């Protein structure tokens, strides 16, 4: 049986206590998440999620190069996070960026889909939403 995702899925990040609507984007390479006020202070990464009520500090992070669909290169911070999608649990490298002007605070890219064996059914939405009535 093939594992499928819809074009949108609800993702829970337990370490951030954050549940977000996510867009499945095969044009994107990796997973990216909206955070605000990202700063690096004394070798630690500081950022806010949600309604600016939750500040997080990480000392284990990477800086990666990301190329947009327009070819523009950008440096981004990335961290390893646990992700929950329905009954599936994952560890994923998540790039942190300001997506407040975007409709979805999270993108799930093709590297994640390939690594975990998912196919995208563009006719469906939220196949793994635990709150969805069957």
PDB file of N, CA and C in Angstrom, residues 41-129:
ATOM      1  N   UNK A  41      22.546  34.946  18.866  1.00  0.00           N
ATOM      2  CA  UNK A  41      23.193  35.680  19.951  1.00  0.00           C
ATOM      3  C   UNK A  41      24.081  34.716  20.726  1.00  0.00           C
ATOM      4  N   UNK A  42      25.357  35.039  20.794  1.00  0.00           N
ATOM      5  CA  UNK A  42      26.326  34.217  21.533  1.00  0.00           C
ATOM      6  C   UNK A  42      26.257  32.744  21.129  1.00  0.00           C
ATOM      7  N   UNK A  43      26.164  32.478  19.832  1.00  0.00           N
ATOM      8  CA  UNK A  43      26.167  31.115  19.338  1.00  0.00           C
ATOM      9  C   UNK A  43      24.871  30.353  19.545  1.00  0.00           C
ATOM     10  N   UNK A  44      23.815  31.065  19.937  1.00  0.00           N
ATOM     11  CA  UNK A  44      22.506  30.431  20.126  1.00  0.00           C
ATOM     12  C   UNK A  44      21.493  31.107  19.215  1.00  0.00           C
ATOM     13  N   UNK A  45      20.581  30.302  18.705  1.00  0.00           N
ATOM     14  CA  UNK A  45      19.552  30.789  17.789  1.00  0.00           C
ATOM     15  C   UNK A  45      18.290  31.108  18.579  1.00  0.00           C
ATOM     16  N   UNK A  46      17.797  32.347  18.440  1.00  0.00           N
ATOM     17  CA  UNK A  46      16.589  32.802  19.128  1.00  0.00           C
ATOM     18  C   UNK A  46      15.524  33.086  18.075  1.00  0.00           C
ATOM     19  N   UNK A  47      14.291  32.626  18.330  1.00  0.00           N
ATOM     20  CA  UNK A  47      13.188  32.928  17.426  1.00  0.00           C
ATOM     21  C   UNK A  47      11.859  32.759  18.149  1.00  0.00           C
ATOM     22  N   UNK A  48      10.811  33.302  17.541  1.00  0.00           N
ATOM     23  CA  UNK A  48       9.450  33.239  18.084  1.00  0.00           C
ATOM     24  C   UNK A  48       8.574  32.441  17.125  1.00  0.00           C
ATOM     25  N   UNK A  49       7.616  31.701  17.682  1.00  0.00           N
ATOM     26  CA  UNK A  49       6.599  31.023  16.870  1.00  0.00           C
ATOM     27  C   UNK A  49       5.226  31.352  17.418  1.00  0.00           C
ATOM     28  N   UNK A  50       4.216  31.147  16.584  1.00  0.00           N
ATOM     29  CA  UNK A  50       2.850  31.405  17.026  1.00  0.00           C
ATOM     30  C   UNK A  50       2.578  32.883  17.159  1.00  0.00           C
ATOM     31  N   UNK A  51       1.852  33.235  18.175  1.00  0.00           N
ATOM     32  CA  UNK A  51       1.436  34.626  18.399  1.00  0.00           C
ATOM     33  C   UNK A  51       2.488  35.434  19.148  1.00  0.00           C
ATOM     34  N   UNK A  52       3.745  35.142  18.886  1.00  0.00           N
ATOM     35  CA  UNK A  52       4.868  35.802  19.564  1.00  0.00           C
ATOM     36  C   UNK A  52       4.799  35.593  21.066  1.00  0.00           C
ATOM     37  N   UNK A  53       4.132  34.519  21.469  1.00  0.00           N
ATOM     38  CA  UNK A  53       4.074  34.216  22.890  1.00  0.00           C
ATOM     39  C   UNK A  53       5.062  33.117  23.250  1.00  0.00           C
ATOM     40  N   UNK A  54       5.630  32.478  22.246  1.00  0.00           N
ATOM     41  CA  UNK A  54       6.547  31.365  22.486  1.00  0.00           C
ATOM     42  C   UNK A  54       7.914  31.657  21.891  1.00  0.00           C
ATOM     43  N   UNK A  55       8.876  31.981  22.754  1.00  0.00           N
ATOM     44  CA  UNK A  55      10.243  32.201  22.294  1.00  0.00           C
ATOM     45  C   UNK A  55      11.038  30.923  22.518  1.00  0.00           C
ATOM     46  N   UNK A  56      11.853  30.565  21.531  1.00  0.00           N
ATOM     47  CA  UNK A  56      12.667  29.367  21.607  1.00  0.00           C
ATOM     48  C   UNK A  56      14.125  29.724  21.391  1.00  0.00           C
ATOM     49  N   UNK A  57      14.982  28.967  22.059  1.00  0.00           N
ATOM     50  CA  UNK A  57      16.425  29.153  21.932  1.00  0.00           C
ATOM     51  C   UNK A  57      17.037  27.788  21.629  1.00  0.00           C
ATOM     52  N   UNK A  58      17.806  27.721  20.545  1.00  0.00           N
ATOM     53  CA  UNK A  58      18.473  26.479  20.135  1.00  0.00           C
ATOM     54  C   UNK A  58      19.962  26.733  20.021  1.00  0.00           C
ATOM     55  N   UNK A  59      20.742  25.786  20.517  1.00  0.00           N
ATOM     56  CA  UNK A  59      22.190  25.908  20.320  1.00  0.00           C
ATOM     57  C   UNK A  59      22.695  24.924  19.270  1.00  0.00           C
ATOM     58  N   UNK A  60      21.826  24.043  18.805  1.00  0.00           N
ATOM     59  CA  UNK A  60      22.178  23.086  17.755  1.00  0.00           C
ATOM     60  C   UNK A  60      21.425  23.462  16.476  1.00  0.00           C
ATOM     61  N   UNK A  61      22.097  24.177  15.598  1.00  0.00           N
ATOM     62  CA  UNK A  61      21.468  24.636  14.359  1.00  0.00           C
ATOM     63  C   UNK A  61      22.499  24.682  13.248  1.00  0.00           C
ATOM     64  N   UNK A  62      22.016  24.785  12.031  1.00  0.00           N
ATOM     65  CA  UNK A  62      22.869  24.893  10.848  1.00  0.00           C
ATOM     66  C   UNK A  62      22.471  26.124  10.060  1.00  0.00           C
ATOM     67  N   UNK A  63      23.371  26.555   9.208  1.00  0.00           N
ATOM     68  CA  UNK A  63      23.035  27.593   8.230  1.00  0.00           C
ATOM     69  C   UNK A  63      23.118  26.924   6.868  1.00  0.00           C
ATOM     70  N   UNK A  64      22.017  27.002   6.116  1.00  0.00           N
ATOM     71  CA  UNK A  64      21.957  26.360   4.803  1.00  0.00           C
ATOM     72  C   UNK A  64      21.700  27.403   3.725  1.00  0.00           C
ATOM     73  N   UNK A  65      22.048  27.062   2.500  1.00  0.00           N
ATOM     74  CA  UNK A  65      21.747  27.918   1.352  1.00  0.00           C
ATOM     75  C   UNK A  65      20.494  27.390   0.690  1.00  0.00           C
ATOM     76  N   UNK A  66      19.555  28.285   0.433  1.00  0.00           N
ATOM     77  CA  UNK A  66      18.289  27.930  -0.200  1.00  0.00           C
ATOM     78  C   UNK A  66      18.143  28.786  -1.451  1.00  0.00           C
ATOM     79  N   UNK A  67      17.748  28.150  -2.548  1.00  0.00           N
ATOM     80  CA  UNK A  67      17.525  28.888  -3.789  1.00  0.00           C
ATOM     81  C   UNK A  67      16.025  28.921  -4.060  1.00  0.00           C
ATOM     82  N   UNK A  68      15.473  30.115  -4.267  1.00  0.00           N
ATOM     83  CA  UNK A  68      14.045  30.257  -4.540  1.00  0.00           C
ATOM     84  C   UNK A  68      13.736  29.820  -5.968  1.00  0.00           C
ATOM     85  N   UNK A  69      12.459  29.707  -6.266  1.00  0.00           N
ATOM     86  CA  UNK A  69      12.051  29.325  -7.617  1.00  0.00           C
ATOM     87  C   UNK A  69      12.447  30.395  -8.641  1.00  0.00           C
ATOM     88  N   UNK A  70      12.772  31.595  -8.155  1.00  0.00           N
ATOM     89  CA  UNK A  70      13.213  32.676  -9.037  1.00  0.00           C
ATOM     90  C   UNK A  70      14.725  32.680  -9.206  1.00  0.00           C
ATOM     91  N   UNK A  71      15.415  31.749  -8.529  1.00  0.00           N
ATOM     92  CA  UNK A  71      16.860  31.645  -8.641  1.00  0.00           C
ATOM     93  C   UNK A  71      17.627  32.467  -7.624  1.00  0.00           C
ATOM     94  N   UNK A  72      16.913  33.149  -6.730  1.00  0.00           N
ATOM     95  CA  UNK A  72      17.565  33.986  -5.721  1.00  0.00           C
ATOM     96  C   UNK A  72      18.073  33.112  -4.575  1.00  0.00           C
ATOM     97  N   UNK A  73      19.342  33.278  -4.197  1.00  0.00           N
ATOM     98  CA  UNK A  73      19.929  32.502  -3.111  1.00  0.00           C
ATOM     99  C   UNK A  73      19.752  33.243  -1.785  1.00  0.00           C
ATOM    100  N   UNK A  74      19.523  32.446  -0.738  1.00  0.00           N
ATOM    101  CA  UNK A  74      19.287  33.008   0.583  1.00  0.00           C
ATOM    102  C   UNK A  74      19.894  32.071   1.628  1.00  0.00           C
ATOM    103  N   UNK A  75      20.514  32.647   2.654  1.00  0.00           N
ATOM    104  CA  UNK A  75      21.006  31.834   3.769  1.00  0.00           C
ATOM    105  C   UNK A  75      19.877  31.742   4.799  1.00  0.00           C
ATOM    106  N   UNK A  76      19.656  30.504   5.311  1.00  0.00           N
ATOM    107  CA  UNK A  76      18.618  30.283   6.313  1.00  0.00           C
ATOM    108  C   UNK A  76      19.161  29.424   7.437  1.00  0.00           C
ATOM    109  N   UNK A  77      18.593  29.652   8.597  1.00  0.00           N
ATOM    110  CA  UNK A  77      18.884  28.784   9.724  1.00  0.00           C
ATOM    111  C   UNK A  77      18.011  27.544   9.597  1.00  0.00           C
ATOM    112  N   UNK A  78      18.547  26.400  10.041  1.00  0.00           N
ATOM    113  CA  UNK A  78      17.761  25.178  10.045  1.00  0.00           C
ATOM    114  C   UNK A  78      18.035  24.416  11.343  1.00  0.00           C
ATOM    115  N   UNK A  79      16.998  23.718  11.798  1.00  0.00           N
ATOM    116  CA  UNK A  79      17.108  22.922  13.012  1.00  0.00           C
ATOM    117  C   UNK A  79      16.432  21.573  12.776  1.00  0.00           C
ATOM    118  N   UNK A  80      16.813  20.586  13.559  1.00  0.00           N
ATOM    119  CA  UNK A  80      16.147  19.292  13.510  1.00  0.00           C
ATOM    120  C   UNK A  80      14.951  19.336  14.454  1.00  0.00           C
ATOM    121  N   UNK A  81      13.795  18.976  13.938  1.00  0.00           N
ATOM    122  CA  UNK A  81      12.569  18.973  14.733  1.00  0.00           C
ATOM    123  C   UNK A  81      11.817  17.667  14.547  1.00  0.00           C
ATOM    124  N   UNK A  82      11.096  17.293  15.583  1.00  0.00           N
ATOM    125  CA  UNK A  82      10.153  16.184  15.459  1.00  0.00           C
ATOM    126  C   UNK A  82       8.892  16.729  14.800  1.00  0.00           C
ATOM    127  N   UNK A  83       8.312  15.923  13.912  1.00  0.00           N
ATOM    128  CA  UNK A  83       7.077  16.306  13.216  1.00  0.00           C
ATOM    129  C   UNK A  83       6.086  15.163  13.352  1.00  0.00           C
ATOM    130  N   UNK A  84       4.815  15.511  13.510  1.00  0.00           N
ATOM    131  CA  UNK A  84       3.753  14.512  13.561  1.00  0.00           C
ATOM    132  C   UNK A  84       2.737  14.866  12.486  1.00  0.00           C
ATOM    133  N   UNK A  85       2.413  13.868  11.659  1.00  0.00           N
ATOM    134  CA  UNK A  85       1.379  14.027  10.640  1.00  0.00           C
ATOM    135  C   UNK A  85       0.463  12.816  10.793  1.00  0.00           C
ATOM    136  N   UNK A  86      -0.699  13.044  11.414  1.00  0.00           N
ATOM    137  CA  UNK A  86      -1.602  11.932  11.671  1.00  0.00           C
ATOM    138  C   UNK A  86      -0.959  10.930  12.603  1.00  0.00           C
ATOM    139  N   UNK A  87      -0.808   9.688  12.147  1.00  0.00           N
ATOM    140  CA  UNK A  87      -0.190   8.635  12.947  1.00  0.00           C
ATOM    141  C   UNK A  87       1.293   8.457  12.646  1.00  0.00           C
ATOM    142  N   UNK A  88       1.864   9.320  11.823  1.00  0.00           N
ATOM    143  CA  UNK A  88       3.271   9.227  11.440  1.00  0.00           C
ATOM    144  C   UNK A  88       4.108  10.216  12.244  1.00  0.00           C
ATOM    145  N   UNK A  89       5.274   9.733  12.716  1.00  0.00           N
ATOM    146  CA  UNK A  89       6.214  10.551  13.463  1.00  0.00           C
ATOM    147  C   UNK A  89       7.531  10.595  12.685  1.00  0.00           C
ATOM    148  N   UNK A  90       8.110  11.785  12.581  1.00  0.00           N
ATOM    149  CA  UNK A  90       9.323  11.970  11.790  1.00  0.00           C
ATOM    150  C   UNK A  90      10.300  12.872  12.525  1.00  0.00           C
ATOM    151  N   UNK A  91      11.560  12.758  12.156  1.00  0.00           N
ATOM    152  CA  UNK A  91      12.571  13.753  12.473  1.00  0.00           C
ATOM    153  C   UNK A  91      12.901  14.416  11.156  1.00  0.00           C
ATOM    154  N   UNK A  92      12.912  15.740  11.146  1.00  0.00           N
ATOM    155  CA  UNK A  92      13.144  16.441   9.881  1.00  0.00           C
ATOM    156  C   UNK A  92      14.034  17.655  10.095  1.00  0.00           C
ATOM    157  N   UNK A  93      14.836  17.942   9.094  1.00  0.00           N
ATOM    158  CA  UNK A  93      15.600  19.176   9.056  1.00  0.00           C
ATOM    159  C   UNK A  93      14.662  20.254   8.528  1.00  0.00           C
ATOM    160  N   UNK A  94      14.411  21.270   9.337  1.00  0.00           N
ATOM    161  CA  UNK A  94      13.429  22.302   9.010  1.00  0.00           C
ATOM    162  C   UNK A  94      14.137  23.638   8.880  1.00  0.00           C
ATOM    163  N   UNK A  95      13.967  24.298   7.731  1.00  0.00           N
ATOM    164  CA  UNK A  95      14.539  25.637   7.577  1.00  0.00           C
ATOM    165  C   UNK A  95      13.550  26.647   8.153  1.00  0.00           C
ATOM    166  N   UNK A  96      14.095  27.655   8.799  1.00  0.00           N
ATOM    167  CA  UNK A  96      13.287  28.669   9.474  1.00  0.00           C
ATOM    168  C   UNK A  96      13.312  29.944   8.654  1.00  0.00           C
ATOM    169  N   UNK A  97      12.131  30.498   8.398  1.00  0.00           N
ATOM    170  CA  UNK A  97      12.051  31.691   7.565  1.00  0.00           C
ATOM    171  C   UNK A  97      10.792  32.479   7.903  1.00  0.00           C
ATOM    172  N   UNK A  98      10.746  33.719   7.466  1.00  0.00           N
ATOM    173  CA  UNK A  98       9.571  34.560   7.669  1.00  0.00           C
ATOM    174  C   UNK A  98       8.599  34.311   6.525  1.00  0.00           C
ATOM    175  N   UNK A  99       7.465  33.670   6.823  1.00  0.00           N
ATOM    176  CA  UNK A  99       6.446  33.354   5.820  1.00  0.00           C
ATOM    177  C   UNK A  99       5.133  34.074   6.122  1.00  0.00           C
ATOM    178  N   UNK A 100       5.183  35.187   6.878  1.00  0.00           N
ATOM    179  CA  UNK A 100       3.924  35.823   7.294  1.00  0.00           C
ATOM    180  C   UNK A 100       3.095  36.337   6.120  1.00  0.00           C
ATOM    181  N   UNK A 101       3.712  36.588   4.992  1.00  0.00           N
ATOM    182  CA  UNK A 101       2.953  37.045   3.818  1.00  0.00           C
ATOM    183  C   UNK A 101       2.395  35.880   3.009  1.00  0.00           C
ATOM    184  N   UNK A 102       2.746  34.664   3.399  1.00  0.00           N
ATOM    185  CA  UNK A 102       2.305  33.469   2.681  1.00  0.00           C
ATOM    186  C   UNK A 102       1.032  32.907   3.322  1.00  0.00           C
ATOM    187  N   UNK A 103       0.276  32.176   2.542  1.00  0.00           N
ATOM    188  CA  UNK A 103      -0.970  31.595   3.040  1.00  0.00           C
ATOM    189  C   UNK A 103      -0.723  30.478   4.042  1.00  0.00           C
ATOM    190  N   UNK A 104       0.337  29.698   3.838  1.00  0.00           N
ATOM    191  CA  UNK A 104       0.637  28.567   4.699  1.00  0.00           C
ATOM    192  C   UNK A 104       1.933  28.818   5.462  1.00  0.00           C
ATOM    193  N   UNK A 105       1.912  28.599   6.779  1.00  0.00           N
ATOM    194  CA  UNK A 105       3.126  28.829   7.565  1.00  0.00           C
ATOM    195  C   UNK A 105       4.179  27.742   7.399  1.00  0.00           C
ATOM    196  N   UNK A 106       3.824  26.661   6.723  1.00  0.00           N
ATOM    197  CA  UNK A 106       4.772  25.556   6.574  1.00  0.00           C
ATOM    198  C   UNK A 106       4.673  24.967   5.173  1.00  0.00           C
ATOM    199  N   UNK A 107       5.819  24.660   4.591  1.00  0.00           N
ATOM    200  CA  UNK A 107       5.887  23.945   3.318  1.00  0.00           C
ATOM    201  C   UNK A 107       6.568  22.606   3.552  1.00  0.00           C
ATOM    202  N   UNK A 108       6.031  21.581   2.921  1.00  0.00           N
ATOM    203  CA  UNK A 108       6.649  20.263   2.967  1.00  0.00           C
ATOM    204  C   UNK A 108       7.167  19.982   1.561  1.00  0.00           C
ATOM    205  N   UNK A 109       8.468  19.881   1.413  1.00  0.00           N
ATOM    206  CA  UNK A 109       9.090  19.740   0.102  1.00  0.00           C
ATOM    207  C   UNK A 109       9.349  18.304  -0.311  1.00  0.00           C
ATOM    208  N   UNK A 110       9.865  18.175  -1.517  1.00  0.00           N
ATOM    209  CA  UNK A 110      10.024  16.864  -2.141  1.00  0.00           C
ATOM    210  C   UNK A 110      11.062  15.980  -1.460  1.00  0.00           C
ATOM    211  N   UNK A 111      12.086  16.545  -0.840  1.00  0.00           N
ATOM    212  CA  UNK A 111      13.076  15.721  -0.153  1.00  0.00           C
ATOM    213  C   UNK A 111      12.429  14.937   0.983  1.00  0.00           C
ATOM    214  N   UNK A 112      11.575  15.588   1.765  1.00  0.00           N
ATOM    215  CA  UNK A 112      10.855  14.928   2.848  1.00  0.00           C
ATOM    216  C   UNK A 112       9.922  13.854   2.292  1.00  0.00           C
ATOM    217  N   UNK A 113       9.188  14.176   1.234  1.00  0.00           N
ATOM    218  CA  UNK A 113       8.237  13.237   0.629  1.00  0.00           C
ATOM    219  C   UNK A 113       8.959  11.996   0.111  1.00  0.00           C
ATOM    220  N   UNK A 114      10.063  12.193  -0.566  1.00  0.00           N
ATOM    221  CA  UNK A 114      10.849  11.087  -1.120  1.00  0.00           C
ATOM    222  C   UNK A 114      11.435  10.220  -0.006  1.00  0.00           C
ATOM    223  N   UNK A 115      12.034  10.870   0.977  1.00  0.00           N
ATOM    224  CA  UNK A 115      12.687  10.150   2.071  1.00  0.00           C
ATOM    225  C   UNK A 115      11.712   9.238   2.816  1.00  0.00           C
ATOM    226  N   UNK A 116      10.468   9.684   2.956  1.00  0.00           N
ATOM    227  CA  UNK A 116       9.485   8.924   3.725  1.00  0.00           C
ATOM    228  C   UNK A 116       8.484   8.170   2.857  1.00  0.00           C
ATOM    229  N   UNK A 117       8.708   8.149   1.537  1.00  0.00           N
ATOM    230  CA  UNK A 117       7.918   7.322   0.637  1.00  0.00           C
ATOM    231  C   UNK A 117       6.495   7.780   0.402  1.00  0.00           C
ATOM    232  N   UNK A 118       6.252   9.091   0.407  1.00  0.00           N
ATOM    233  CA  UNK A 118       4.905   9.610   0.182  1.00  0.00           C
ATOM    234  C   UNK A 118       4.673   9.969  -1.281  1.00  0.00           C
ATOM    235  N   UNK A 119       3.476   9.720  -1.739  1.00  0.00           N
ATOM    236  CA  UNK A 119       2.994  10.203  -3.025  1.00  0.00           C
ATOM    237  C   UNK A 119       1.952  11.271  -2.746  1.00  0.00           C
ATOM    238  N   UNK A 120       1.846  12.258  -3.626  1.00  0.00           N
ATOM    239  CA  UNK A 120       0.901  13.350  -3.435  1.00  0.00           C
ATOM    240  C   UNK A 120      -0.344  13.096  -4.274  1.00  0.00           C
ATOM    241  N   UNK A 121      -1.499  13.082  -3.621  1.00  0.00           N
ATOM    242  CA  UNK A 121      -2.786  12.997  -4.308  1.00  0.00           C
ATOM    243  C   UNK A 121      -3.373  14.407  -4.300  1.00  0.00           C
ATOM    244  N   UNK A 122      -3.258  15.106  -5.421  1.00  0.00           N
ATOM    245  CA  UNK A 122      -3.658  16.513  -5.488  1.00  0.00           C
ATOM    246  C   UNK A 122      -5.170  16.697  -5.398  1.00  0.00           C
ATOM    247  N   UNK A 123      -5.920  15.608  -5.485  1.00  0.00           N
ATOM    248  CA  UNK A 123      -7.384  15.699  -5.356  1.00  0.00           C
ATOM    249  C   UNK A 123      -7.816  15.742  -3.899  1.00  0.00           C
ATOM    250  N   UNK A 124      -6.912  15.437  -2.982  1.00  0.00           N
ATOM    251  CA  UNK A 124      -7.254  15.300  -1.559  1.00  0.00           C
ATOM    252  C   UNK A 124      -6.619  16.397  -0.721  1.00  0.00           C
ATOM    253  N   UNK A 125      -7.216  16.606   0.467  1.00  0.00           N
ATOM    254  CA  UNK A 125      -6.679  17.526   1.461  1.00  0.00           C
ATOM    255  C   UNK A 125      -6.727  16.848   2.824  1.00  0.00           C
ATOM    256  N   UNK A 126      -5.738  17.118   3.634  1.00  0.00           N
ATOM    257  CA  UNK A 126      -5.719  16.686   5.025  1.00  0.00           C
ATOM    258  C   UNK A 126      -6.042  15.201   5.211  1.00  0.00           C
ATOM    259  N   UNK A 127      -5.371  14.357   4.475  1.00  0.00           N
ATOM    260  CA  UNK A 127      -5.583  12.915   4.611  1.00  0.00           C
ATOM    261  C   UNK A 127      -5.184  12.406   5.993  1.00  0.00           C
ATOM    262  N   UNK A 128      -4.301  13.120   6.687  1.00  0.00           N
ATOM    263  CA  UNK A 128      -3.776  12.649   7.959  1.00  0.00           C
ATOM    264  C   UNK A 128      -4.223  13.508   9.133  1.00  0.00           C
ATOM    265  N   UNK A 129      -5.318  14.226   8.984  1.00  0.00           N
ATOM    266  CA  UNK A 129      -5.834  15.069  10.068  1.00  0.00           C
ATOM    267  C   UNK A 129      -6.543  14.185  11.087  1.00  0.00           C
TER     268      UNK A 129
END
